[in-house]
Coordinates of C-alpha atoms in Angstrom, one line a residue:
M152 CA -25.2 173.3 83.9
K153 CA -22.2 175.5 84.6
I154 CA -21.3 176.3 88.1
L155 CA -18.4 178.3 89.8
L156 CA -17.5 177.1 93.1
I157 CA -15.9 180.0 95.6
E158 CA -14.6 178.0 98.3
D159 CA -11.2 178.6 100.0
E160 CA -10.5 175.2 102.1
P161 CA -8.8 172.9 99.4
K162 CA -10.1 169.8 100.8
V163 CA -13.7 170.9 101.1
A164 CA -13.5 172.6 97.0
S165 CA -11.9 169.4 95.9
F166 CA -14.8 167.1 97.2
I167 CA -17.3 169.4 95.9
K168 CA -15.6 169.8 92.5
K169 CA -15.0 166.4 92.1
G170 CA -18.9 165.1 93.0
L171 CA -20.4 167.8 91.1
E172 CA -17.9 166.5 87.9
E173 CA -19.4 163.1 88.6
Q174 CA -22.8 164.4 88.1
S175 CA -21.6 165.9 84.8
Y176 CA -21.7 169.3 86.2
E177 CA -19.1 171.4 84.6
V178 CA -17.2 173.2 87.7
D179 CA -15.0 176.4 87.9
Q180 CA -12.9 177.1 90.8
A181 CA -12.1 179.9 92.9
Y182 CA -10.3 179.9 95.9
D183 CA -10.7 183.9 97.2
G184 CA -13.4 186.4 96.9
N185 CA -11.3 188.7 94.4
F186 CA -10.7 185.9 91.7
G187 CA -14.6 184.5 92.4
I188 CA -15.9 187.9 91.2
K189 CA -13.7 188.2 88.1
L190 CA -14.6 184.6 87.1
A191 CA -18.5 185.3 87.3
L192 CA -18.2 188.5 85.7
Q193 CA -16.2 187.1 83.0
N194 CA -18.1 184.0 82.6
E195 CA -21.9 183.2 82.2
Y196 CA -23.0 180.6 84.9
D197 CA -26.0 179.1 86.1
L198 CA -25.0 178.7 89.2
I199 CA -22.3 180.2 92.0
I200 CA -21.5 177.8 95.2
L201 CA -20.2 180.7 97.5
D202 CA -18.5 180.2 101.0
I203 CA -19.1 183.1 103.4
I204 CA -15.4 182.9 105.1
L205 CA -12.8 183.8 102.4
P206 CA -9.8 185.6 102.0
N207 CA -9.4 189.2 101.0
M208 CA -13.3 189.7 100.9
N209 CA -16.2 187.5 102.4
G210 CA -19.0 185.8 100.9
L211 CA -21.4 188.6 101.8
E212 CA -19.4 191.0 99.8
V213 CA -18.6 189.1 96.9
C214 CA -22.8 187.9 96.6
R215 CA -23.3 191.9 96.8
E216 CA -21.0 192.3 94.1
I217 CA -21.8 189.7 91.9
R218 CA -25.6 191.0 92.3
R219 CA -24.6 194.4 91.2
H220 CA -23.8 193.3 87.8
N221 CA -25.9 190.3 87.4
V222 CA -29.4 189.7 88.9
A223 CA -30.2 186.5 87.1
V224 CA -27.5 184.0 88.1
S225 CA -28.8 181.8 91.1
I226 CA -26.2 181.5 94.4
L227 CA -26.0 178.9 96.9
M228 CA -24.2 179.9 99.8
L229 CA -22.2 177.7 102.0
T230 CA -21.2 178.3 105.9
A231 CA -20.4 176.9 109.1
L232 CA -22.9 180.1 110.6
G233 CA -25.8 178.7 110.9
T234 CA -28.2 180.7 113.1
T235 CA -31.3 182.5 111.7
D236 CA -29.8 186.1 111.6
D237 CA -26.7 184.2 109.7
K238 CA -29.3 183.1 107.3
I239 CA -30.9 186.3 106.8
I240 CA -27.9 188.2 106.2
G241 CA -26.6 185.7 103.7
L242 CA -30.1 185.9 102.0
D243 CA -30.8 189.3 102.3
A244 CA -27.0 189.7 100.5
G245 CA -28.5 188.5 97.4
A246 CA -28.3 184.5 97.9
D247 CA -30.7 182.2 96.7
D248 CA -30.4 179.4 99.2
Y249 CA -28.1 179.0 102.4
L250 CA -26.5 175.3 102.9
T251 CA -25.1 175.2 106.5
K252 CA -21.6 173.1 107.0
P253 CA -21.5 170.0 107.7
F254 CA -23.5 168.9 104.9
E255 CA -24.3 165.3 103.1
F256 CA -23.3 166.0 99.5
K257 CA -26.8 164.8 98.5
E258 CA -28.3 167.6 99.9
L259 CA -26.0 169.9 98.1
L260 CA -27.0 168.0 94.9
A261 CA -31.1 168.6 96.0
R262 CA -30.6 172.0 96.5
I263 CA -28.9 172.6 93.1
R264 CA -31.7 170.7 91.3
A265 CA -34.2 172.5 93.1
I266 CA -32.6 175.7 92.4
S267 CA -32.4 174.6 88.4
R268 CA -35.9 173.7 88.7
R269 CA -37.3 176.8 90.0
S270 CA -35.1 179.1 87.2
T271 CA -36.3 176.8 84.3
E272 CA -40.2 177.2 85.5
V273 CA -40.1 181.0 85.5
N274 CA -42.0 182.5 82.5
V275 CA -39.2 185.3 81.7
G276 CA -41.6 187.0 79.8
E277 CA -44.1 187.1 83.0
K278 CA -45.3 190.2 83.7
L279 CA -47.6 190.1 86.7
G280 CA -49.2 193.0 89.0
I281 CA -51.9 193.8 90.9
A282 CA -53.6 197.3 91.9
D283 CA -51.0 199.6 91.2
L284 CA -48.0 197.3 92.0
E285 CA -46.5 195.8 88.9
M286 CA -43.6 193.1 88.3
D287 CA -41.4 192.6 85.2
V288 CA -39.7 189.0 85.7
A289 CA -37.4 189.4 82.7
R290 CA -36.2 192.7 83.7
K291 CA -36.4 191.7 87.2
T292 CA -38.6 195.4 88.2
V293 CA -40.9 196.2 90.3
T294 CA -42.9 199.1 90.4
R295 CA -45.6 200.7 92.6
G296 CA -47.6 203.8 91.4
G297 CA -44.9 203.8 88.4
K298 CA -42.3 204.2 91.1
P299 CA -39.1 201.8 91.4
I300 CA -39.0 199.4 94.3
N301 CA -35.5 197.9 94.8
L302 CA -35.6 194.5 96.3
T303 CA -32.8 191.8 96.9
A304 CA -32.9 188.8 94.9
R305 CA -34.9 186.7 97.9
E306 CA -37.3 189.6 98.1
F307 CA -38.2 189.6 94.5
A308 CA -38.6 185.6 94.8
L309 CA -40.7 186.0 97.7
L310 CA -42.8 188.7 96.1
H311 CA -43.3 186.6 92.5
Y312 CA -44.6 183.6 94.9
L313 CA -47.1 186.0 96.6
L314 CA -48.1 187.8 92.8
R315 CA -48.6 184.4 91.3
N316 CA -50.9 183.6 93.9
K317 CA -52.5 186.8 94.8
G318 CA -55.8 186.5 96.4
R319 CA -55.2 182.9 98.3
V320 CA -53.7 182.7 101.4
V321 CA -50.3 180.9 101.7
S322 CA -48.6 179.9 104.5
R323 CA -45.1 180.0 106.0
V324 CA -44.5 176.4 105.4
D325 CA -45.7 177.1 101.6
I326 CA -43.7 179.8 101.1
T327 CA -40.3 178.1 102.8
E328 CA -41.2 174.8 100.5
Q329 CA -42.1 176.9 97.3
V330 CA -39.5 180.0 97.3
W331 CA -37.1 178.8 99.9
E332 CA -37.4 174.9 98.5
T333 CA -36.4 173.8 101.9
S334 CA -37.5 174.0 105.3
F335 CA -36.0 176.2 108.4
D336 CA -35.9 175.0 111.9
T337 CA -39.5 175.1 113.6
G338 CA -38.4 178.3 115.8
S339 CA -37.2 180.1 112.7
N340 CA -38.6 183.4 111.9
V341 CA -36.7 184.3 108.6
I342 CA -40.1 184.2 106.5
D343 CA -41.9 186.7 109.3
V344 CA -38.2 188.9 108.5
Y345 CA -38.7 188.8 105.3
I346 CA -42.7 189.6 104.6
N347 CA -41.6 192.4 107.1
F348 CA -38.9 193.8 104.8
L349 CA -41.1 193.1 102.2
R350 CA -43.8 195.0 103.5
K351 CA -42.1 198.2 104.4
K352 CA -40.9 198.4 100.7
V353 CA -44.6 197.7 98.9
D354 CA -46.8 199.3 101.4
K355 CA -45.2 201.8 103.3
G356 CA -46.2 205.1 102.2
H357 CA -49.6 203.9 100.7
S358 CA -52.8 204.3 102.2
S359 CA -53.9 200.8 100.6
K360 CA -51.7 198.2 101.7
L361 CA -51.7 195.0 99.7
I362 CA -49.5 192.3 101.9
H363 CA -52.0 191.1 105.0
T364 CA -51.5 188.7 107.8
L365 CA -53.9 185.9 108.8
V366 CA -52.9 185.4 112.3
G367 CA -52.4 181.6 112.7
M368 CA -53.0 181.0 108.6
G369 CA -50.3 183.0 106.8
Y370 CA -50.1 185.7 104.5
V371 CA -52.0 186.8 101.3
L372 CA -51.2 189.5 98.9
K373 CA -54.9 191.3 97.6
E374 CA -56.3 194.8 97.8
Q375 CA -57.8 196.1 101.1
N376 CA -61.1 195.9 100.2
T377 CA -61.3 192.6 98.6
V378 CA -63.3 190.1 101.0

């Protein structure tokens, strides 16, 4: 696996790079956002580990810029900002996962393995759909009634999971484990927030709603007249 590490703290960067190389990962390094973007666009990486607080350009801006050119690369954000709102902002910028500093190195490795496993499990030729909603996994496109829907990377991953489990009720725990492949604080409303984001983009303006909430149970993607 080839990894790009964008981290401005020399000691932290050195610690992460050395640890990853000892695990046989190939690691390139950037100390600021501008150079990080340059490397990300010039080379092919399997994963980008990105700090939020960077000189010149913060990690959120870096993430959005990379996503404008590359929707496929996995992005793991590292930051000292650990509130639910901070996580939502980071994930909404296009990150695939979010790890709060300080962290144990074994947790970083577990997140990397989870992201790697998730990306290899996806069938890139897969096309999914329900009613007039269609997803092309290879092209990372979603349409409803033939009209394109613009999704962030996290929204796309969430919809992909719902489509693969259409007609089945999935709990918030299912979603955190299968989509985020981690767990949030018990009081976190990250999943509810992202379901609402998705609902506004997928169902708003359509008489037939596809994303349904079952109070106390979870969520289900189904046609409205389906029992």
